[in-house]
Short mmCIF file of C-alpha atoms in Angstrom, two decimals:
data_model
loop_
_atom_site.label_atom_id
_atom_site.label_comp_id
_atom_site.label_asym_id
_atom_site.label_seq_id
_atom_site.Cartn_x
_atom_site.Cartn_y
_atom_site.Cartn_z
CA ASN D 1055 169.33 155.66 80.99
CA PRO D 1056 170.01 154.26 84.49
CA LEU D 1057 166.38 154.86 85.58
CA LYS D 1058 165.24 152.18 83.15
CA LEU D 1059 167.74 149.61 84.45
CA VAL D 1060 165.58 147.77 86.97
CA HIS D 1061 166.89 144.22 86.61
CA PRO D 1062 170.27 143.86 84.86
CA PRO D 1063 170.55 141.13 82.19
CA THR D 1064 171.89 137.76 83.30
CA GLN D 1065 175.24 138.30 81.59
CA LEU D 1066 175.71 141.58 83.44
CA CYS D 1067 175.06 139.83 86.76
CA ILE D 1068 177.73 137.24 85.94
CA ASP D 1069 180.24 139.89 84.90
CA LEU D 1070 179.65 141.96 88.03
CA ALA D 1071 180.05 138.94 90.30
CA SER D 1072 183.24 137.86 88.53
CA THR D 1073 184.80 141.26 89.33
CA PHE D 1074 184.84 140.23 93.00
CA THR D 1075 185.71 136.55 92.75
CA LYS D 1076 188.58 136.49 90.26
CA ASN D 1077 191.13 138.26 92.48
CA THR D 1078 191.40 136.30 95.68
CA LEU D 1079 190.02 133.17 97.30
CA MET D 1080 190.50 132.80 101.04
CA THR D 1081 190.37 129.31 102.42
CA TYR D 1082 191.32 129.89 106.06
CA GLN D 1083 188.74 129.92 108.86
CA THR D 1084 187.35 133.37 109.64
CA ASN D 1085 185.03 134.17 112.55
CA PHE D 1086 182.68 137.10 112.99
CA VAL D 1087 180.72 138.20 116.07
CA GLY D 1088 178.05 140.90 115.83
CA THR D 1089 174.35 141.74 115.82
CA LYS D 1090 171.80 140.20 113.46
CA THR D 1091 171.91 143.25 111.18
CA ASP D 1092 175.71 143.23 111.14
CA ILE D 1093 175.74 139.54 110.22
CA LYS D 1094 173.43 140.14 107.27
CA ILE D 1095 175.80 142.77 105.84
CA ILE D 1096 178.86 140.61 106.52
CA LYS D 1097 177.29 137.61 104.77
CA VAL D 1098 176.90 139.55 101.53
CA ALA D 1099 180.35 141.12 101.85
CA ALA D 1100 181.88 137.68 102.41
CA ARG D 1101 180.29 136.37 99.23
CA CYS D 1102 181.96 139.15 97.29
CA ILE D 1103 185.36 137.60 97.94
CA ASP D 1104 184.31 133.94 98.35
CA LEU D 1105 185.19 134.06 102.03
CA ASN D 1106 184.29 131.06 104.18
CA ILE D 1107 183.15 132.67 107.42
CA PHE D 1108 181.50 131.49 110.63
CA CYS D 1109 179.11 134.05 112.18
CA THR D 1110 177.94 134.22 115.79
CA GLU D 1111 175.07 136.51 116.78
CA SER D 1112 175.51 138.60 119.93
CA ASP D 1113 173.70 141.74 121.10
CA GLU D 1114 175.98 142.16 124.12
CA ILE D 1115 179.22 142.77 122.23
CA GLU D 1116 180.26 146.43 122.20
CA LYS D 1117 181.74 146.38 118.67
CA PRO D 1118 181.58 143.71 115.95
CA ARG D 1119 184.77 141.66 115.63
CA MET D 1120 186.24 139.58 112.83
CA THR D 1121 189.12 137.20 113.47
CA THR D 1122 191.19 135.99 110.53
CA ALA D 1123 194.34 133.89 110.30
CA GLU D 1124 196.31 137.14 110.08
CA SER D 1125 194.72 139.45 112.63
CA GLU D 1126 191.60 140.65 114.45
CA ILE D 1127 189.59 143.56 113.03
CA VAL D 1128 187.23 145.51 115.29
CA GLY D 1129 184.32 147.70 114.11
CA MET D 1130 181.94 147.34 111.15
CA ALA D 1131 183.49 150.19 109.17
CA GLU D 1132 186.99 148.71 109.42
CA ILE D 1133 185.77 145.19 108.58
CA LEU D 1134 183.82 146.33 105.53
CA LYS D 1135 186.72 148.45 104.31
CA PHE D 1136 188.88 145.34 104.60
CA PHE D 1137 186.39 143.50 102.36
CA GLY D 1138 186.32 146.46 99.97
CA GLU D 1139 190.09 146.28 99.47
CA LYS D 1140 190.04 142.53 98.90
CA ALA D 1141 187.21 142.84 96.37
CA SER D 1142 188.88 145.57 94.33
CA SER D 1143 189.73 145.06 90.68
CA GLU D 1144 192.93 145.97 88.89
CA VAL D 1145 191.51 149.30 87.74
CA ALA D 1146 190.81 150.45 91.31
CA THR D 1147 192.31 153.75 92.35
CA PHE D 1148 192.84 155.54 95.64
CA PHE D 1149 190.11 157.98 94.54
CA ARG D 1150 187.62 155.13 94.17
CA PHE D 1151 188.66 153.56 97.48
CA SER D 1152 187.88 156.82 99.25
CA HIS D 1153 184.40 156.97 97.69
CA VAL D 1154 183.66 153.36 98.64
CA ASP D 1155 184.73 154.11 102.22
CA HIS D 1156 182.55 157.24 102.22
CA TRP D 1157 179.36 155.34 101.29
CA ILE D 1158 180.15 152.49 103.68
CA ASP D 1159 180.33 155.07 106.48
CA PHE D 1160 177.12 156.69 105.22
CA SER D 1161 175.26 153.36 105.36
CA LEU D 1162 176.58 152.55 108.84
CA TYR D 1163 176.05 155.91 110.52
CA GLU D 1164 173.38 157.82 108.57
CA MET D 1165 171.25 154.79 107.59
CA ARG D 1166 171.64 152.67 110.72
CA ASN D 1167 168.15 151.49 111.85
CA LEU D 1168 166.64 153.75 109.20
CA SER D 1169 163.26 152.00 109.38
CA GLN D 1170 162.95 153.02 113.06
CA LYS D 1171 163.57 156.70 112.39
CA THR D 1172 160.92 159.34 111.75
CA SER D 1173 159.54 159.89 108.25
CA THR D 1174 161.31 163.28 108.14
CA GLU D 1175 164.69 161.67 108.86
CA GLN D 1176 164.00 158.90 106.33
CA ASN D 1177 163.04 161.38 103.62
CA LYS D 1178 166.21 163.39 104.23
CA VAL D 1179 168.39 160.30 103.67
CA LEU D 1180 166.37 159.19 100.64
CA GLU D 1181 166.66 162.63 99.05
CA ILE D 1182 170.46 162.50 99.37
CA LEU D 1183 170.57 159.03 97.82
CA ASN D 1184 168.11 159.89 95.06
CA GLU D 1185 170.04 162.99 94.03
CA HIS D 1186 173.30 161.02 93.92
CA LEU D 1187 171.82 158.05 92.03
CA MET D 1188 170.21 160.28 89.42
CA ARG D 1189 173.77 160.82 88.13
CA ASN D 1190 175.27 157.41 88.94
CA THR D 1191 174.20 153.84 88.27
CA PHE D 1192 175.76 152.67 91.53
CA MET D 1193 177.06 154.37 94.66
CA VAL D 1194 180.54 154.74 93.15
CA GLY D 1195 180.00 155.72 89.54
CA HIS D 1196 179.09 152.81 87.28
CA VAL D 1197 180.97 150.06 89.10
CA LEU D 1198 179.39 147.65 91.59
CA THR D 1199 181.12 147.72 95.00
CA ILE D 1200 180.53 146.54 98.54
CA ALA D 1201 179.16 150.00 99.32
CA ASP D 1202 176.15 149.23 97.10
CA PHE D 1203 175.26 146.15 99.16
CA CYS D 1204 175.69 148.05 102.45
CA VAL D 1205 173.28 150.76 101.29
CA ALA D 1206 170.80 148.25 99.82
CA ILE D 1207 170.63 146.22 103.04
CA SER D 1208 169.95 149.42 105.00
CA LEU D 1209 167.00 150.09 102.66
CA GLU D 1210 165.38 146.68 103.15
CA LYS D 1211 162.75 147.72 105.72
CA ILE D 1212 161.92 150.99 103.95
CA SER D 1213 158.84 151.34 101.75
CA LEU D 1214 160.19 152.59 98.42
CA THR D 1215 158.12 153.82 95.48
CA PHE D 1216 159.14 154.79 91.99
CA ASP D 1217 157.05 157.96 92.14
CA SER D 1218 158.73 159.47 95.22
CA ASN D 1219 162.33 158.31 94.77
CA PRO D 1220 162.75 156.78 91.30
CA ALA D 1221 166.55 156.54 91.32
CA VAL D 1222 166.64 154.88 94.77
CA PHE D 1223 163.85 152.50 93.75
CA ARG D 1224 165.75 151.52 90.58
CA PHE D 1225 169.00 151.10 92.53
CA TYR D 1226 167.44 148.87 95.22
CA GLN D 1227 165.70 146.64 92.69
CA THR D 1228 168.94 146.26 90.76
CA ILE D 1229 171.13 145.41 93.78
CA SER D 1230 168.64 143.17 95.61
CA HIS D 1231 168.29 140.97 92.52
CA GLN D 1232 171.99 140.38 92.03
CA LYS D 1233 173.05 136.75 92.35
CA ILE D 1234 175.54 137.64 95.05
CA TYR D 1235 172.74 139.25 97.11
CA GLU D 1236 170.88 136.00 97.75
CA LEU D 1237 169.06 134.39 100.63
CA PRO D 1238 170.83 134.48 104.00
CA LYS D 1239 172.21 131.09 105.04
CA SER D 1240 172.75 129.65 108.48
CA ASN D 1241 175.92 130.34 110.46
CA THR D 1242 177.39 126.90 109.83
CA GLU D 1243 177.17 127.16 106.07
CA THR D 1244 179.84 128.59 103.83
CA PHE D 1245 178.92 131.35 101.46
CA ILE D 1246 180.21 129.62 98.35
CA GLU D 1247 177.17 128.48 96.36
CA GLU D 1248 176.20 124.80 96.57
CA THR D 1249 178.48 124.29 99.64
CA SER D 1250 177.14 123.22 103.01
CA ASN D 1251 178.42 121.72 106.26
CA LYS D 1252 174.96 120.48 107.28
CA PRO D 1253 174.62 116.74 106.55
CA GLU D 1254 170.82 116.77 106.87
CA LEU D 1255 170.55 118.99 103.79
CA GLU D 1256 171.81 116.09 101.68
CA ALA D 1257 168.40 114.39 102.11
CA LEU D 1258 166.76 117.26 100.24
CA LYS D 1259 167.65 117.71 96.62
CA ARG D 1260 167.70 121.19 95.19
CA VAL D 1261 166.06 121.10 91.77
CA GLU D 1262 165.68 123.38 88.78
CA ILE D 1263 162.01 123.42 87.72
CA SER D 1264 160.68 124.62 84.37
CA GLY D 1265 157.07 124.76 83.26
CA ASN D 1266 155.85 125.64 86.76
CA ALA D 1267 153.87 128.90 86.47
CA ALA D 1268 154.81 130.12 89.96
CA ILE D 1269 158.55 129.42 89.70
CA ASP D 1270 158.63 130.82 86.16
CA LYS D 1271 157.04 134.01 87.50
CA LEU D 1272 159.64 134.26 90.28
CA ASN D 1273 162.44 133.94 87.74
CA GLU D 1274 160.76 136.42 85.42
CA LEU D 1275 160.65 138.97 88.25
CA GLY D 1276 164.30 138.32 89.05
CA ILE D 1277 163.46 136.97 92.52
CA SER D 1278 166.13 134.76 94.05
CA ASN D 1279 164.59 131.41 95.04
CA MET D 1280 165.60 127.86 95.86
CA THR D 1281 163.31 124.87 95.28
CA TYR D 1282 163.73 121.48 96.96
CA ALA D 1283 162.10 118.17 96.05
CA HIS D 1284 160.68 115.85 98.72
CA GLU D 1285 157.88 113.35 99.25
CA ALA D 1286 154.34 114.72 98.95
CA ALA D 1287 153.15 116.44 102.14
CA MET D 1288 149.39 116.73 102.61
CA THR D 1289 149.44 118.42 106.02
CA VAL D 1290 151.48 121.04 107.86
CA GLU D 1291 152.89 118.34 110.15
CA GLU D 1292 154.06 116.28 107.17
CA GLN D 1293 155.65 119.32 105.54
CA LEU D 1294 157.54 120.19 108.75
CA GLU D 1295 158.87 116.65 108.86
CA LYS D 1296 159.99 116.71 105.20
CA ILE D 1297 161.72 120.12 105.26
CA SER D 1298 162.88 120.35 108.86
CA SER D 1299 166.50 120.68 107.69
CA LEU D 1300 165.80 123.89 105.76
CA ASP D 1301 166.33 127.29 107.36
CA GLY D 1302 163.37 129.62 107.08
CA ALA D 1303 159.81 130.20 108.28
CA LYS D 1304 157.51 127.31 107.45
CA THR D 1305 153.92 128.18 106.58
CA LYS D 1306 150.38 126.95 106.82
CA ASN D 1307 147.70 128.10 104.42
CA LEU D 1308 143.95 128.37 104.80
CA PHE D 1309 141.56 129.04 101.93
CA LEU D 1310 138.41 130.43 103.53
CA ARG D 1311 135.08 131.52 102.12
CA ASP D 1312 132.06 133.50 103.27
CA LYS D 1313 128.98 133.84 101.06
CA LYS D 1314 128.76 137.58 101.57
CA HIS D 1315 132.40 138.66 101.98
CA GLY D 1316 134.06 136.35 99.47
CA MET D 1317 137.23 134.25 99.65
CA PHE D 1318 140.47 134.70 101.60
CA LEU D 1319 143.83 132.99 101.22
CA VAL D 1320 145.44 133.16 104.66
CA THR D 1321 149.19 132.44 104.86
CA ALA D 1322 150.55 132.24 108.41
CA ALA D 1323 153.55 130.86 110.25
CA HIS D 1324 153.08 127.16 110.98
CA ASP D 1325 152.87 127.78 114.75
CA THR D 1326 150.45 130.74 114.59
CA LEU D 1327 147.01 130.20 116.14
CA THR D 1328 144.52 130.68 113.28
CA GLU D 1329 140.87 130.36 114.27
CA THR D 1330 138.29 131.52 111.75
CA LYS D 1331 136.51 133.74 114.29
CA SER D 1332 139.79 135.44 115.21
CA ILE D 1333 140.64 135.96 111.53
CA ALA D 1334 137.23 137.55 110.93
CA ALA D 1335 137.74 139.82 113.94
CA LEU D 1336 141.20 140.91 112.77
CA LEU D 1337 139.78 141.62 109.32
CA LYS D 1338 137.08 143.70 111.05
CA LEU D 1339 134.31 141.74 109.39
CA PRO D 1340 130.79 141.78 110.92
CA THR D 1341 130.20 139.33 113.76
CA SER D 1342 127.66 137.55 111.55
CA THR D 1343 130.45 136.53 109.17
CA ASN D 1344 130.79 132.77 108.83
CA LEU D 1345 134.25 132.00 107.45
CA ARG D 1346 134.57 128.35 106.48
CA PHE D 1347 137.08 126.28 104.56
CA ALA D 1348 136.28 126.55 100.87
CA ASP D 1349 135.36 123.43 98.96
CA GLU D 1350 137.97 121.86 96.71
CA LYS D 1351 136.12 123.04 93.62
CA TYR D 1352 136.96 126.64 94.62
CA LEU D 1353 140.61 125.66 95.10
CA LEU D 1354 140.72 124.39 91.53
CA GLU D 1355 138.67 127.22 90.02
CA VAL D 1356 140.37 130.14 91.82
CA LEU D 1357 143.88 129.02 92.83
CA GLY D 1358 144.34 126.20 90.34
CA VAL D 1359 145.65 123.74 92.95
CA LYS D 1360 144.45 120.65 94.78
CA GLN D 1361 144.07 120.24 98.51
CA GLY D 1362 147.47 120.04 100.20
CA SER D 1363 149.17 122.28 97.64
CA VAL D 1364 147.71 125.64 98.68
CA GLY D 1365 150.18 128.47 99.17
CA PRO D 1366 150.83 132.14 98.39
CA LEU D 1367 152.55 131.23 95.12
CA SER D 1368 149.20 129.97 93.81
CA LEU D 1369 148.00 133.60 93.65
CA ILE D 1370 149.32 133.66 90.09
CA ASN D 1371 146.31 131.54 89.05
CA ASP D 1372 143.75 133.96 90.55
CA THR D 1373 143.72 136.21 87.51
CA GLU D 1374 140.26 137.58 88.33
CA ASN D 1375 141.22 138.60 91.89
CA GLN D 1376 138.46 136.57 93.49
CA ALA D 1377 140.47 135.95 96.67
CA LYS D 1378 142.01 138.41 99.11
CA PHE D 1379 145.54 137.63 100.32
CA VAL D 1380 146.07 137.71 104.10
CA LEU D 1381 149.65 137.48 105.42
CA ASP D 1382 150.86 136.84 108.96
CA LYS D 1383 153.06 139.69 110.29
CA LYS D 1384 155.36 137.04 111.73
CA LEU D 1385 156.23 136.01 108.16
CA VAL D 1386 156.79 139.63 107.12
CA ASP D 1387 159.38 139.93 109.90
CA ALA D 1388 161.10 136.67 108.91
CA ASP D 1389 164.15 136.64 106.65
CA VAL D 1390 163.13 133.59 104.59
CA VAL D 1391 159.72 132.06 103.88
CA ILE D 1392 159.17 128.51 102.59
CA SER D 1393 156.00 127.37 100.78
CA HIS D 1394 154.72 124.99 98.09
CA PRO D 1395 155.00 126.16 94.45
CA LEU D 1396 151.60 124.75 93.28
CA ARG D 1397 152.75 121.21 94.18
CA ASN D 1398 153.06 119.58 97.60
CA ASP D 1399 156.14 117.54 96.61
CA LEU D 1400 158.19 120.74 96.22
CA SER D 1401 159.08 123.56 98.62
CA THR D 1402 160.41 126.94 97.52
CA ALA D 1403 162.39 129.31 99.74
CA MET D 1404 162.59 133.05 99.15
CA ALA D 1405 163.05 136.27 101.08
CA SER D 1406 159.86 137.52 102.77
CA LYS D 1407 160.12 140.90 101.02
CA ASP D 1408 160.28 139.06 97.69
CA LEU D 1409 157.13 137.09 98.54
CA ILE D 1410 155.30 140.39 99.07
CA PHE D 1411 156.76 141.71 95.82
CA TYR D 1412 155.54 138.55 94.03
CA ALA D 1413 152.02 138.91 95.45
CA GLU D 1414 151.85 142.55 94.38
CA LYS D 1415 152.93 141.62 90.86
CA CYS D 1416 150.08 139.06 90.85
CA ASN D 1417 147.72 141.98 91.69
CA HIS D 1418 147.17 140.82 95.27
CA GLU D 1419 148.21 143.48 97.76
CA PRO D 1420 148.68 141.54 101.03
CA ILE D 1421 146.54 142.32 104.06
CA ILE D 1422 149.07 142.02 106.88
CA LEU D 1423 147.59 140.84 110.19
CA ASP D 1424 149.23 140.68 113.60
CA PHE D 1425 147.87 137.42 115.04
CA SER D 1426 149.49 138.19 118.38
CA ALA D 1427 146.64 140.69 118.86
CA VAL D 1428 144.04 137.89 118.81
CA LYS D 1429 144.07 137.49 122.60
CA LYS D 1430 143.40 141.19 123.08
CA ILE D 1431 140.46 141.05 120.71
CA ASP D 1432 139.03 138.02 122.53
CA ASP D 1433 139.36 139.84 125.87
CA VAL D 1434 137.34 142.75 124.51
CA HIS D 1435 134.61 140.40 123.32
CA GLU D 1436 134.45 138.72 126.71
CA LYS D 1437 133.92 142.07 128.46
CA LYS D 1438 130.99 142.97 126.25
CA VAL D 1439 127.62 142.29 127.97
CA LYS D 1440 124.93 140.80 125.83
CA PRO D 1441 121.76 142.93 125.69
CA GLU D 1442 119.00 141.52 127.87
CA LYS D 1443 115.89 140.30 126.14
CA ILE D 1444 112.59 142.00 126.97
CA LYS D 1445 110.88 139.82 129.53
CA LYS D 1446 107.26 138.93 129.14
CA SER D 1447 105.03 139.97 131.98
CA SER D 1448 104.97 137.30 134.66
CA LYS D 1449 102.09 136.26 136.86
CA SER D 1450 103.48 138.38 139.69
CA ASP D 1451 103.00 141.47 137.52
CA LYS D 1452 99.35 140.78 136.78
CA PRO D 1453 97.85 141.64 140.22
CA LYS D 1454 99.32 145.13 139.86
CA GLN D 1455 97.46 145.51 136.60
CA GLN D 1456 94.31 144.30 138.29
CA GLU D 1457 94.74 146.81 141.15
CA LYS D 1458 94.79 149.65 138.68
CA SER D 1459 91.70 148.37 136.98
CA VAL D 1460 89.64 148.05 140.21
CA ASP D 1461 89.38 151.83 140.70
CA GLY D 1462 88.58 152.43 137.08
CA GLY D 1463 85.20 152.86 135.35
CA LYS D 1464 83.36 150.57 133.00
CA LYS D 1465 86.29 150.20 130.66
CA ASP D 1466 88.43 149.08 133.55
CA MET D 1467 85.87 146.44 134.47
CA LYS D 1468 86.08 145.07 130.93
CA LYS D 1469 89.85 144.88 131.25
CA GLU D 1470 89.44 143.03 134.51
CA THR D 1471 87.03 140.63 132.86
CA LEU D 1472 89.44 140.10 129.98
CA LEU D 1473 92.25 139.46 132.40
CA ALA D 1474 90.12 136.98 134.25
CA ILE D 1475 89.30 135.16 131.01
CA ASP D 1476 92.97 135.19 130.08
CA ARG D 1477 93.79 133.53 133.37
CA LYS D 1478 91.19 130.89 132.76
CA LYS D 1479 92.66 130.19 129.33
CA ILE D 1480 96.13 129.67 130.84
CA GLY D 1481 94.64 127.27 133.30
CA ARG D 1482 92.89 125.29 130.56
CA PHE D 1483 95.91 125.03 128.32
#
């Protein structure tokens, strides 16, 4: 039953990847120029045929271009169809080629910028995909092709649920957890695993860690991740120095506590301004809220880490959901996020969407905050006028009271006498 196939077994992943890599290996220099979205698709397509490619981002170019040793190919559809032919197996037929081309075109023209379209347009596309995938494991029958990666990348920014589109949800989870569909690398890197042209990466050693609850959970969920060993980093500044050679958004983490409103783990980009008052305002907490850094005993009891090792991966230790998870929108928009996996001598890189997926599986739905709105909130607070306190009657007010009492009867005379006594008391004290 294809609906139950969420994450294929490891052996299946190896077999599927070998279908692409056993036919051809190109060693000549290939260049690609296109938009950021185009580059992301090309990176995955290049991995399918072990193609060493150099990508240059440009929003001004009219059509994406790829230059090879043989020729120049213009247009995303033509380039991807070129990859599709190179990645074909011996059993490929003209009939299958036509179907691969069809779904490549569908992803490029019908699904282009799908996340920016209206919900009605999105639902129309998802219904077409869901109906097709109810009968097929992949876009072209039961064989993995480049068309699957093109469609999956177009679905990245879309909120998918099993209840509304079960077949599409199953398909996306399956494709996005393939080994070949891994973290995007920088333009100067080749797409053959463990190969890099960046000398500074040699200072950081990629390690395989076992017995680490966070990394074990990532692997259990089928989340692609890379962990690097370095000297212990106690502060954000030290971490930036240790992992400056890695591509991805670096983070800073605050574990805050308020007696009334509980605890919050705030994960933000390292350069985001994070003041406790601003965080409270963005969370729409009462102005009386007093968010402070939690004591280390709470770090150990709730997150199971020591100071300097706090990060979103430590949510796995908060089994009682004592802390709320707050995530910077800047990290949501990033391709790759880097954070400590329960230890400050290790840093783990993963896709931002996978970090959210991890948090959800740890029963911590992230509260996404746009910290760029902090200035606007502060401006509103500045415009608010504090209510004036009720002033006590001054000496200048008292003669008026006396004037009223002069024309009065006996009672007024008593008031005047009392006022006179009151004035004497002030004089004496």
